[in-house]
Amino acid sequence: MSAWRRRKGFTVALVFCAAALFGLASEPDLPVTDDARFYVPAARAYGLWATEALTGLFTLDLQPFARPRLDAAFSQNHEHPPVAKYVMAAGWLLLHHLTGLLDDTAACRVFVVFLWAWMIALVFALVDEVRGTAAAAFAALGLALLPRVLFDGHAETLDLPVAAFMTFALATTWRHLERPTLKNGGVAILAFALALGTKHNAPFFLAAAVLYWLLVDRPRLDRLRVRLPPVPLALSGMVVAAPLVVWIMWPWLWFDTLPRLSAYLQYHLHHYGIFFYYGGKLYGDDVAPWYAPLHLTLLTVPLPFLLVAALGLLLVGQAMLPRRERWKRLTADAVSWRDDAGARLGLFALLQLVVQLGAVSWPTVPKYGGVKLFLPVFPFLAILAGLGCARLERELAGATLTARVRMGLRAVTWTLLLLPSAVGVLGYRGLWLSYYNEVALGVRGAAGSGHERQYYDLAYPALAADLARLLPDGGKVAVLPNPKEYGPHLARWQDQGRVSARLRLAAPEAADFLVLTHEQRWREYPLLMARYRGHKTAARLSVAGVPLYTVFDLR
Amino acid sequence: MPRSDWPALRRLPLTVAAWAIGVFALARSACSFWPVTALAERPGFAAARRYLETALTPDSFVVVWPPEHAAALAALPPALTAADAVPIENDHQRRYLHILVVGPSGFATPPELADVRAEARRRFDAVEVGAWRHPSGDRVLADLRTNLSQARVSVSGPTVNVACDQRRPDGGWDCPGQPPWNNVSPTTLRVDGAAWPCVWAHPRAQHELAIDLGDQILGDRVELEAALADDAATTPGGAPVTLRLEVAGVGTSPLSRTNAAGVARANLPTPRGQRRNVRVVISTGSDGRRHLGVNVRVVETRAASAPAGDHR
């Protein structure tokens, strides 16, 4: 390995470590999502099975591979493939089961944070490869400071893992398409298999990859016959070998493969409606408008970062324009994409972004949960932002300025472009799912425009503290409009000793306190508020003045 | 920056644009966090509050708006039905027709009310009250199709006596051991050439199909509708279907759907506010191609819109 590659590798490792440290330190006590009750037990079951299976391989005990044992472990959350849950299982085994350092949910989260940091390092490495360290650092920093992604980067769910594995797939596939070798083709297939084994939005990666390949290596028309270029190893392997790798990774499919695969596909093709409050309207079985995902993206990415990414997008478009006389003015200062690896990377990221957004925007696809359903869009956006930043850097480098002035201008530019993101991270600390950008005028403006201020039935640590303060010796608490998720949350807090062991969930008629979450996706919310608002307010959690929950004293 | 470097900025259009965007974003960000004067502490709030009390009708709902002023709810009289969100109701089930919104002067219209008829706003110093009125119409208190999952269904007669208690994914009910068409489920039939949403209730020859809606709080009437699908209504010699609407302690109302296209209707007047059992019983002499759909609704009659208040 050359000294240059070693140095690059070291820098990327440094970025990973810095991101992981920031991720772990930024908010160690983040609200728990309602998905925890699915994925944490699944991580536990898969982790215990993996331990037994590994031990069995050494002791020649094949019992863990028998169908009853496999079904017992993998029937847990079999609606989704296992890779993200293996990642969480690693955290669960190391930090909870073996060492007892953390509770089960926190242990699962640590390894999700590592995936988030890895995703940032991958973006850094890619942009660094084509546009240098400064642009790469901007892309990585901007991605690390996206408040909503930062939340998902801590959450015990599948959304961040699939985004990370798709970024890995993008990096490896792009490198393979640039300089095809057997080795990097194999890695690309494995990367895609990891994404495919994480969540069902991964197959769309392949559609964008094929589209990119056809654009870069265009088919030729020869006597009215379309002649395709040779299919790259990675792409054919993604079709043939990647599903096989997923089958190997997912023991649930080892038996009754076809019925179970069919059940998996049917589940996702006919996903039940989830309530979604958007633009002052309620959606559930009827789906929100197609443009909702794009609109939410535009409202939840800090404006300067969004616009630098838009500049990157324009540059990709500029590089794609044909070098003809009529386009001369537009292409004068740009290198054609055929001679610019950076533009090709931007094009690949752009196609992936469009396909991911397009898939979730399809009119019949359920839309809910803010931006979590299309989280892979954000690392791709960061790559475009890296290209945009490189253009800014080029402008500064081309100006006749003293080195000191140039450095000063760069510092001012970076500060002004990234400070709004940092303000979002700090201002919404721990409540990043409520973040809206400067266009929306924050959560205040977004709530006033009829958008969700929260989702996921979050278990806010502040609520645990409020309940411990209000009912130190236990009592009865009601939660509305959706009490269902708070049973598991309460049990978890009791296990952690955060609230009294004698605290019980109850109907409002029998409760001492009522927790009313201000969630308008529940149709009954306004009437519940009207019914209980006369009671004394005992506690309230707000962000930027917008209430997220209110605790009423019913005694 | 030395003075000689300033002209260089003109050759840095992207950098200067980036600065402008950054400053704009920071300013907007600061605005979004800037503490607001609580609505209840603004001059004019007490007058607005008094006005709300006088403008109130039984179908009024008061909304404190925008959401960051939710704390002002505590300062409103307990008698007001009020929240920090606009109720989102289906048109035919709407309970609150008159929405009064109180907020800082010049507040933006809540998006839920964008398509609702606005009345003139009333200004009280730094506080404003806006009013919106939904069109009035009868209100459906209960609807069989919507609440089918809570209904009880049975088939009884000389050869079969069965509770149809097998839940269907669509919210309907299957009758165990009976032919697949012998179910009660939400469907949409083609009636008189148009789509007609209803509940599939194929009768069974010489048997009674009973659909029990359970105890319902009554409005002013219960409506029963029945129709055969167009292709069934053209079956030569198709038997008529007999329906009977029963409201416990109030009375019954018969309805017959002859072998013809179109919707047959029956109404049973009811005493408002009482809680009574509502059921419908369906039978026929011959069940060949009796593709019947029904609707049952408990309806409250509402007078026409109240006139708009004094909005000077």
PDB file of C-alpha atoms in Angstrom, chain A residues 37-282:
ATOM      1  CA  ARG A  37     -40.287  -2.859  21.105  1.00  0.00           C
ATOM      2  CA  PHE A  38     -39.782  -4.664  17.774  1.00  0.00           C
ATOM      3  CA  TYR A  39     -36.108  -4.316  17.026  1.00  0.00           C
ATOM      4  CA  VAL A  40     -34.500  -4.575  20.463  1.00  0.00           C
ATOM      5  CA  PRO A  41     -36.109  -7.969  21.275  1.00  0.00           C
ATOM      6  CA  ALA A  42     -35.232  -9.113  17.745  1.00  0.00           C
ATOM      7  CA  ALA A  43     -31.597  -8.028  18.239  1.00  0.00           C
ATOM      8  CA  ARG A  44     -31.560  -9.951  21.515  1.00  0.00           C
ATOM      9  CA  ALA A  45     -32.994 -13.100  19.907  1.00  0.00           C
ATOM     10  CA  TYR A  46     -30.648 -12.954  16.915  1.00  0.00           C
ATOM     11  CA  GLY A  47     -27.657 -12.184  19.156  1.00  0.00           C
ATOM     12  CA  LEU A  48     -28.326 -15.133  21.436  1.00  0.00           C
ATOM     13  CA  TRP A  49     -28.826 -17.401  18.454  1.00  0.00           C
ATOM     14  CA  ALA A  50     -25.588 -16.186  16.844  1.00  0.00           C
ATOM     15  CA  THR A  51     -23.704 -16.957  20.071  1.00  0.00           C
ATOM     16  CA  GLU A  52     -25.184 -20.447  20.190  1.00  0.00           C
ATOM     17  CA  ALA A  53     -24.508 -21.009  16.503  1.00  0.00           C
ATOM     18  CA  LEU A  54     -20.862 -19.925  16.772  1.00  0.00           C
ATOM     19  CA  THR A  55     -20.342 -22.085  19.852  1.00  0.00           C
ATOM     20  CA  GLY A  56     -22.093 -24.946  18.059  1.00  0.00           C
ATOM     21  CA  LEU A  57     -19.725 -24.694  15.132  1.00  0.00           C
ATOM     22  CA  PHE A  58     -16.776 -25.264  17.456  1.00  0.00           C
ATOM     23  CA  THR A  59     -18.408 -27.970  19.575  1.00  0.00           C
ATOM     24  CA  LEU A  60     -20.037 -29.611  16.545  1.00  0.00           C
ATOM     25  CA  ASP A  61     -23.445 -29.111  18.110  1.00  0.00           C
ATOM     26  CA  LEU A  62     -25.774 -28.369  15.196  1.00  0.00           C
ATOM     27  CA  GLN A  63     -28.869 -27.908  17.346  1.00  0.00           C
ATOM     28  CA  PRO A  64     -28.895 -24.096  16.771  1.00  0.00           C
ATOM     29  CA  PHE A  65     -29.299 -24.817  13.057  1.00  0.00           C
ATOM     30  CA  ALA A  66     -32.329 -27.032  13.528  1.00  0.00           C
ATOM     31  CA  ARG A  67     -35.596 -25.557  12.348  1.00  0.00           C
ATOM     32  CA  PRO A  68     -37.318 -25.196  15.764  1.00  0.00           C
ATOM     33  CA  ARG A  69     -34.416 -23.160  17.166  1.00  0.00           C
ATOM     34  CA  LEU A  70     -34.087 -21.048  14.031  1.00  0.00           C
ATOM     35  CA  ASP A  71     -37.801 -20.363  13.873  1.00  0.00           C
ATOM     36  CA  ALA A  72     -37.880 -19.453  17.559  1.00  0.00           C
ATOM     37  CA  ALA A  73     -35.153 -16.848  17.059  1.00  0.00           C
ATOM     38  CA  PHE A  74     -36.019 -15.499  13.636  1.00  0.00           C
ATOM     39  CA  SER A  75     -39.790 -15.397  13.921  1.00  0.00           C
ATOM     40  CA  GLN A  76     -39.080 -12.218  15.894  1.00  0.00           C
ATOM     41  CA  ASN A  77     -39.721  -9.310  13.528  1.00  0.00           C
ATOM     42  CA  HIS A  78     -39.570 -11.563  10.451  1.00  0.00           C
ATOM     43  CA  GLU A  79     -41.281  -8.775   8.477  1.00  0.00           C
ATOM     44  CA  HIS A  80     -37.840  -7.266   7.927  1.00  0.00           C
ATOM     45  CA  PRO A  81     -34.500  -8.789   6.916  1.00  0.00           C
ATOM     46  CA  PRO A  82     -31.885  -9.215   9.638  1.00  0.00           C
ATOM     47  CA  VAL A  83     -28.699  -7.270   8.898  1.00  0.00           C
ATOM     48  CA  ALA A  84     -29.498  -4.107  10.896  1.00  0.00           C
ATOM     49  CA  LYS A  85     -30.643  -6.317  13.758  1.00  0.00           C
ATOM     50  CA  TYR A  86     -27.325  -8.199  13.639  1.00  0.00           C
ATOM     51  CA  VAL A  87     -25.576  -4.854  14.006  1.00  0.00           C
ATOM     52  CA  MET A  88     -27.768  -4.000  16.994  1.00  0.00           C
ATOM     53  CA  ALA A  89     -27.241  -7.531  18.315  1.00  0.00           C
ATOM     54  CA  ALA A  90     -23.491  -6.938  18.349  1.00  0.00           C
ATOM     55  CA  GLY A  91     -24.062  -3.931  20.589  1.00  0.00           C
ATOM     56  CA  TRP A  92     -26.544  -5.816  22.717  1.00  0.00           C
ATOM     57  CA  LEU A  93     -24.153  -8.742  23.247  1.00  0.00           C
ATOM     58  CA  LEU A  94     -21.067  -6.653  23.941  1.00  0.00           C
ATOM     59  CA  LEU A  95     -22.427  -3.731  25.919  1.00  0.00           C
ATOM     60  CA  HIS A  96     -25.439  -5.245  27.633  1.00  0.00           C
ATOM     61  CA  HIS A  97     -25.412  -9.033  27.772  1.00  0.00           C
ATOM     62  CA  LEU A  98     -21.707  -9.645  28.409  1.00  0.00           C
ATOM     63  CA  THR A  99     -20.619  -6.508  30.244  1.00  0.00           C
ATOM     64  CA  GLY A 100     -23.824  -4.953  31.545  1.00  0.00           C
ATOM     65  CA  LEU A 101     -22.435  -1.519  30.730  1.00  0.00           C
ATOM     66  CA  LEU A 102     -25.650  -0.222  29.152  1.00  0.00           C
ATOM     67  CA  ASP A 103     -29.329  -1.060  29.105  1.00  0.00           C
ATOM     68  CA  ASP A 104     -30.523  -3.108  26.140  1.00  0.00           C
ATOM     69  CA  THR A 105     -31.810  -0.226  24.000  1.00  0.00           C
ATOM     70  CA  ALA A 106     -28.772   1.997  24.596  1.00  0.00           C
ATOM     71  CA  ALA A 107     -26.468  -0.924  23.762  1.00  0.00           C
ATOM     72  CA  CYS A 108     -28.249  -1.491  20.437  1.00  0.00           C
ATOM     73  CA  ARG A 109     -28.012   2.214  19.670  1.00  0.00           C
ATOM     74  CA  VAL A 110     -24.233   2.423  20.072  1.00  0.00           C
ATOM     75  CA  PHE A 111     -23.691   0.277  17.017  1.00  0.00           C
ATOM     76  CA  VAL A 112     -26.247   2.276  15.029  1.00  0.00           C
ATOM     77  CA  VAL A 113     -24.192   5.367  15.891  1.00  0.00           C
ATOM     78  CA  PHE A 114     -21.138   3.529  14.535  1.00  0.00           C
ATOM     79  CA  LEU A 115     -23.021   2.929  11.267  1.00  0.00           C
ATOM     80  CA  TRP A 116     -23.942   6.610  11.142  1.00  0.00           C
ATOM     81  CA  ALA A 117     -20.267   7.562  11.657  1.00  0.00           C
ATOM     82  CA  TRP A 118     -19.227   5.038   9.007  1.00  0.00           C
ATOM     83  CA  MET A 119     -21.713   6.570   6.560  1.00  0.00           C
ATOM     84  CA  ILE A 120     -20.146   9.990   7.181  1.00  0.00           C
ATOM     85  CA  ALA A 121     -16.651   8.571   6.700  1.00  0.00           C
ATOM     86  CA  LEU A 122     -17.752   6.938   3.429  1.00  0.00           C
ATOM     87  CA  VAL A 123     -19.069  10.255   2.124  1.00  0.00           C
ATOM     88  CA  PHE A 124     -15.835  11.931   3.203  1.00  0.00           C
ATOM     89  CA  ALA A 125     -13.721   9.314   1.418  1.00  0.00           C
ATOM     90  CA  LEU A 126     -15.746   9.558  -1.797  1.00  0.00           C
ATOM     91  CA  VAL A 127     -15.694  13.335  -2.036  1.00  0.00           C
ATOM     92  CA  ASP A 128     -12.056  13.414  -0.975  1.00  0.00           C
ATOM     93  CA  GLU A 129     -11.238  11.080  -3.859  1.00  0.00           C
ATOM     94  CA  VAL A 130     -12.699  13.417  -6.473  1.00  0.00           C
ATOM     95  CA  ARG A 131     -12.623  16.926  -5.020  1.00  0.00           C
ATOM     96  CA  GLY A 132     -10.076  16.985  -2.200  1.00  0.00           C
ATOM     97  CA  THR A 133     -10.108  17.134   1.568  1.00  0.00           C
ATOM     98  CA  ALA A 134     -11.749  20.541   2.073  1.00  0.00           C
ATOM     99  CA  ALA A 135     -14.868  19.661   0.068  1.00  0.00           C
ATOM    100  CA  ALA A 136     -14.942  16.228   1.679  1.00  0.00           C
ATOM    101  CA  ALA A 137     -14.760  17.757   5.152  1.00  0.00           C
ATOM    102  CA  PHE A 138     -17.620  20.102   4.285  1.00  0.00           C
ATOM    103  CA  ALA A 139     -19.776  17.226   3.022  1.00  0.00           C
ATOM    104  CA  ALA A 140     -19.002  15.129   6.107  1.00  0.00           C
ATOM    105  CA  LEU A 141     -19.599  17.991   8.537  1.00  0.00           C
ATOM    106  CA  GLY A 142     -22.821  18.992   6.824  1.00  0.00           C
ATOM    107  CA  LEU A 143     -24.094  15.409   6.947  1.00  0.00           C
ATOM    108  CA  ALA A 144     -23.111  15.055  10.605  1.00  0.00           C
ATOM    109  CA  LEU A 145     -25.063  18.224  11.397  1.00  0.00           C
ATOM    110  CA  LEU A 146     -28.343  17.224   9.732  1.00  0.00           C
ATOM    111  CA  PRO A 147     -30.594  17.171  12.801  1.00  0.00           C
ATOM    112  CA  ARG A 148     -33.124  14.598  11.602  1.00  0.00           C
ATOM    113  CA  VAL A 149     -30.445  12.215  10.351  1.00  0.00           C
ATOM    114  CA  LEU A 150     -28.607  12.708  13.628  1.00  0.00           C
ATOM    115  CA  PHE A 151     -31.694  11.441  15.466  1.00  0.00           C
ATOM    116  CA  ASP A 152     -32.048   8.428  13.183  1.00  0.00           C
ATOM    117  CA  GLY A 153     -28.333   7.870  13.633  1.00  0.00           C
ATOM    118  CA  HIS A 154     -29.114   7.092  17.261  1.00  0.00           C
ATOM    119  CA  ALA A 155     -32.401   5.257  16.809  1.00  0.00           C
ATOM    120  CA  GLU A 156     -32.908   1.514  17.162  1.00  0.00           C
ATOM    121  CA  THR A 157     -34.509   1.270  13.722  1.00  0.00           C
ATOM    122  CA  LEU A 158     -33.613   0.086  10.214  1.00  0.00           C
ATOM    123  CA  ASP A 159     -33.604   3.443   8.475  1.00  0.00           C
ATOM    124  CA  LEU A 160     -30.109   4.619   9.280  1.00  0.00           C
ATOM    125  CA  PRO A 161     -28.548   1.176   8.733  1.00  0.00           C
ATOM    126  CA  VAL A 162     -30.038   0.915   5.251  1.00  0.00           C
ATOM    127  CA  ALA A 163     -28.828   4.451   4.480  1.00  0.00           C
ATOM    128  CA  ALA A 164     -25.316   3.493   5.632  1.00  0.00           C
ATOM    129  CA  PHE A 165     -25.241   0.250   3.646  1.00  0.00           C
ATOM    130  CA  MET A 166     -26.580   2.004   0.562  1.00  0.00           C
ATOM    131  CA  THR A 167     -23.834   4.613   0.868  1.00  0.00           C
ATOM    132  CA  PHE A 168     -21.368   1.720   1.077  1.00  0.00           C
ATOM    133  CA  ALA A 169     -23.000   0.187  -2.001  1.00  0.00           C
ATOM    134  CA  LEU A 170     -22.801   3.529  -3.811  1.00  0.00           C
ATOM    135  CA  ALA A 171     -19.112   3.933  -2.981  1.00  0.00           C
ATOM    136  CA  THR A 172     -18.120   0.406  -3.967  1.00  0.00           C
ATOM    137  CA  THR A 173     -20.313   0.220  -7.087  1.00  0.00           C
ATOM    138  CA  TRP A 174     -19.094   3.585  -8.352  1.00  0.00           C
ATOM    139  CA  ARG A 175     -15.464   2.550  -7.866  1.00  0.00           C
ATOM    140  CA  HIS A 176     -16.160  -0.706  -9.666  1.00  0.00           C
ATOM    141  CA  LEU A 177     -17.802   1.066 -12.584  1.00  0.00           C
ATOM    142  CA  GLU A 178     -14.829   3.467 -12.737  1.00  0.00           C
ATOM    143  CA  ARG A 179     -12.097   0.818 -12.577  1.00  0.00           C
ATOM    144  CA  PRO A 180     -13.622  -2.647 -12.707  1.00  0.00           C
ATOM    145  CA  THR A 181     -11.734  -5.413 -10.940  1.00  0.00           C
ATOM    146  CA  LEU A 182     -12.897  -8.741  -9.626  1.00  0.00           C
ATOM    147  CA  LYS A 183     -12.157  -7.637  -6.086  1.00  0.00           C
ATOM    148  CA  ASN A 184     -14.030  -4.331  -6.092  1.00  0.00           C
ATOM    149  CA  GLY A 185     -16.903  -5.970  -7.990  1.00  0.00           C
ATOM    150  CA  GLY A 186     -17.206  -8.596  -5.273  1.00  0.00           C
ATOM    151  CA  VAL A 187     -17.152  -5.928  -2.572  1.00  0.00           C
ATOM    152  CA  ALA A 188     -19.887  -3.988  -4.402  1.00  0.00           C
ATOM    153  CA  ILE A 189     -22.079  -7.095  -4.570  1.00  0.00           C
ATOM    154  CA  LEU A 190     -21.548  -7.727  -0.861  1.00  0.00           C
ATOM    155  CA  ALA A 191     -22.334  -4.080  -0.046  1.00  0.00           C
ATOM    156  CA  PHE A 192     -25.578  -4.266  -1.998  1.00  0.00           C
ATOM    157  CA  ALA A 193     -26.449  -7.565  -0.313  1.00  0.00           C
ATOM    158  CA  LEU A 194     -25.980  -5.916   3.087  1.00  0.00           C
ATOM    159  CA  ALA A 195     -28.382  -3.143   2.074  1.00  0.00           C
ATOM    160  CA  LEU A 196     -30.820  -5.675   0.613  1.00  0.00           C
ATOM    161  CA  GLY A 197     -30.597  -7.631   3.839  1.00  0.00           C
ATOM    162  CA  THR A 198     -31.513  -4.538   5.839  1.00  0.00           C
ATOM    163  CA  LYS A 199     -34.634  -2.988   4.353  1.00  0.00           C
ATOM    164  CA  HIS A 200     -36.855  -3.192   1.347  1.00  0.00           C
ATOM    165  CA  ASN A 201     -35.896   0.204  -0.116  1.00  0.00           C
ATOM    166  CA  ALA A 202     -32.499  -1.223  -1.093  1.00  0.00           C
ATOM    167  CA  PRO A 203     -33.576  -2.829  -4.419  1.00  0.00           C
ATOM    168  CA  PHE A 204     -34.140   0.640  -5.845  1.00  0.00           C
ATOM    169  CA  PHE A 205     -30.387   1.135  -5.612  1.00  0.00           C
ATOM    170  CA  LEU A 206     -29.994  -1.373  -8.411  1.00  0.00           C
ATOM    171  CA  ALA A 207     -32.457   0.497 -10.649  1.00  0.00           C
ATOM    172  CA  ALA A 208     -30.438   3.718 -10.292  1.00  0.00           C
ATOM    173  CA  ALA A 209     -27.149   1.847 -10.758  1.00  0.00           C
ATOM    174  CA  VAL A 210     -28.378   0.303 -14.039  1.00  0.00           C
ATOM    175  CA  LEU A 211     -29.611   3.699 -15.185  1.00  0.00           C
ATOM    176  CA  TYR A 212     -26.184   5.211 -14.408  1.00  0.00           C
ATOM    177  CA  TRP A 213     -24.372   2.435 -16.224  1.00  0.00           C
ATOM    178  CA  LEU A 214     -26.553   2.902 -19.316  1.00  0.00           C
ATOM    179  CA  LEU A 215     -25.887   6.649 -19.243  1.00  0.00           C
ATOM    180  CA  VAL A 216     -22.151   6.279 -18.830  1.00  0.00           C
ATOM    181  CA  ASP A 217     -21.712   3.322 -21.139  1.00  0.00           C
ATOM    182  CA  ARG A 218     -24.453   4.028 -23.634  1.00  0.00           C
ATOM    183  CA  PRO A 219     -25.975   1.246 -25.756  1.00  0.00           C
ATOM    184  CA  ARG A 220     -25.261   1.614 -29.469  1.00  0.00           C
ATOM    185  CA  LEU A 221     -27.746   1.422 -32.249  1.00  0.00           C
ATOM    186  CA  ASP A 222     -26.359  -0.834 -34.958  1.00  0.00           C
ATOM    187  CA  ARG A 223     -28.596  -1.449 -37.992  1.00  0.00           C
ATOM    188  CA  LEU A 224     -31.731  -0.949 -35.903  1.00  0.00           C
ATOM    189  CA  ARG A 225     -30.446  -3.334 -33.219  1.00  0.00           C
ATOM    190  CA  VAL A 226     -29.630  -2.055 -29.778  1.00  0.00           C
ATOM    191  CA  ARG A 227     -26.227  -3.325 -28.689  1.00  0.00           C
ATOM    192  CA  LEU A 228     -25.723  -3.233 -24.933  1.00  0.00           C
ATOM    193  CA  PRO A 229     -22.213  -2.811 -23.573  1.00  0.00           C
ATOM    194  CA  PRO A 230     -20.952  -5.764 -21.494  1.00  0.00           C
ATOM    195  CA  VAL A 231     -22.812  -5.845 -18.182  1.00  0.00           C
ATOM    196  CA  PRO A 232     -20.411  -5.011 -15.340  1.00  0.00           C
ATOM    197  CA  LEU A 233     -19.707  -7.818 -12.916  1.00  0.00           C
ATOM    198  CA  ALA A 234     -21.105  -5.872  -9.951  1.00  0.00           C
ATOM    199  CA  LEU A 235     -24.482  -5.276 -11.604  1.00  0.00           C
ATOM    200  CA  SER A 236     -24.987  -8.842 -12.750  1.00  0.00           C
ATOM    201  CA  GLY A 237     -23.806 -10.047  -9.354  1.00  0.00           C
ATOM    202  CA  MET A 238     -26.324  -7.776  -7.632  1.00  0.00           C
ATOM    203  CA  VAL A 239     -29.098  -9.511  -9.530  1.00  0.00           C
ATOM    204  CA  VAL A 240     -27.835 -13.070  -9.193  1.00  0.00           C
ATOM    205  CA  ALA A 241     -25.562 -13.355  -6.164  1.00  0.00           C
ATOM    206  CA  ALA A 242     -26.847 -10.663  -3.771  1.00  0.00           C
ATOM    207  CA  PRO A 243     -30.259 -12.331  -3.172  1.00  0.00           C
ATOM    208  CA  LEU A 244     -28.402 -15.566  -2.471  1.00  0.00           C
ATOM    209  CA  VAL A 245     -26.215 -13.789   0.098  1.00  0.00           C
ATOM    210  CA  VAL A 246     -29.361 -12.386   1.713  1.00  0.00           C
ATOM    211  CA  TRP A 247     -30.830 -15.885   1.866  1.00  0.00           C
ATOM    212  CA  ILE A 248     -27.663 -17.116   3.581  1.00  0.00           C
ATOM    213  CA  MET A 249     -27.761 -14.212   6.053  1.00  0.00           C
ATOM    214  CA  TRP A 250     -31.443 -14.656   6.866  1.00  0.00           C
ATOM    215  CA  PRO A 251     -32.126 -18.067   8.453  1.00  0.00           C
ATOM    216  CA  TRP A 252     -35.867 -17.323   8.500  1.00  0.00           C
ATOM    217  CA  LEU A 253     -35.800 -18.049   4.763  1.00  0.00           C
ATOM    218  CA  TRP A 254     -33.883 -21.315   5.075  1.00  0.00           C
ATOM    219  CA  PHE A 255     -37.135 -23.246   5.443  1.00  0.00           C
ATOM    220  CA  ASP A 256     -40.382 -22.629   3.562  1.00  0.00           C
ATOM    221  CA  THR A 257     -38.359 -20.226   1.458  1.00  0.00           C
ATOM    222  CA  LEU A 258     -40.929 -19.352  -1.166  1.00  0.00           C
ATOM    223  CA  PRO A 259     -43.985 -18.960   1.112  1.00  0.00           C
ATOM    224  CA  ARG A 260     -41.969 -16.848   3.546  1.00  0.00           C
ATOM    225  CA  LEU A 261     -40.463 -14.744   0.806  1.00  0.00           C
ATOM    226  CA  SER A 262     -43.905 -14.274  -0.659  1.00  0.00           C
ATOM    227  CA  ALA A 263     -45.295 -13.291   2.758  1.00  0.00           C
ATOM    228  CA  TYR A 264     -42.451 -10.776   3.135  1.00  0.00           C
ATOM    229  CA  LEU A 265     -43.166  -9.219  -0.241  1.00  0.00           C
ATOM    230  CA  GLN A 266     -46.917  -9.206   0.325  1.00  0.00           C
ATOM    231  CA  TYR A 267     -46.472  -7.500   3.693  1.00  0.00           C
ATOM    232  CA  HIS A 268     -44.571  -4.629   2.149  1.00  0.00           C
ATOM    233  CA  LEU A 269     -46.652  -4.417  -1.025  1.00  0.00           C
ATOM    234  CA  HIS A 270     -49.806  -4.088   1.056  1.00  0.00           C
ATOM    235  CA  HIS A 271     -48.455  -2.141   4.028  1.00  0.00           C
ATOM    236  CA  TYR A 272     -51.216  -0.922   6.310  1.00  0.00           C
ATOM    237  CA  GLY A 273     -51.777   2.808   6.463  1.00  0.00           C
ATOM    238  CA  ILE A 274     -50.031   4.815   9.183  1.00  0.00           C
ATOM    239  CA  PHE A 275     -51.431   8.154  10.231  1.00  0.00           C
ATOM    240  CA  PHE A 276     -49.610  11.134   8.803  1.00  0.00           C
ATOM    241  CA  TYR A 277     -50.461  14.783   9.396  1.00  0.00           C
ATOM    242  CA  TYR A 278     -49.314  16.854   6.461  1.00  0.00           C
ATOM    243  CA  GLY A 279     -50.344  20.311   5.302  1.00  0.00           C
ATOM    244  CA  GLY A 280     -53.248  20.408   7.761  1.00  0.00           C
ATOM    245  CA  LYS A 281     -54.740  17.160   6.472  1.00  0.00           C
ATOM    246  CA  LEU A 282     -54.780  13.658   7.874  1.00  0.00           C
TER     247      LEU A 282
END
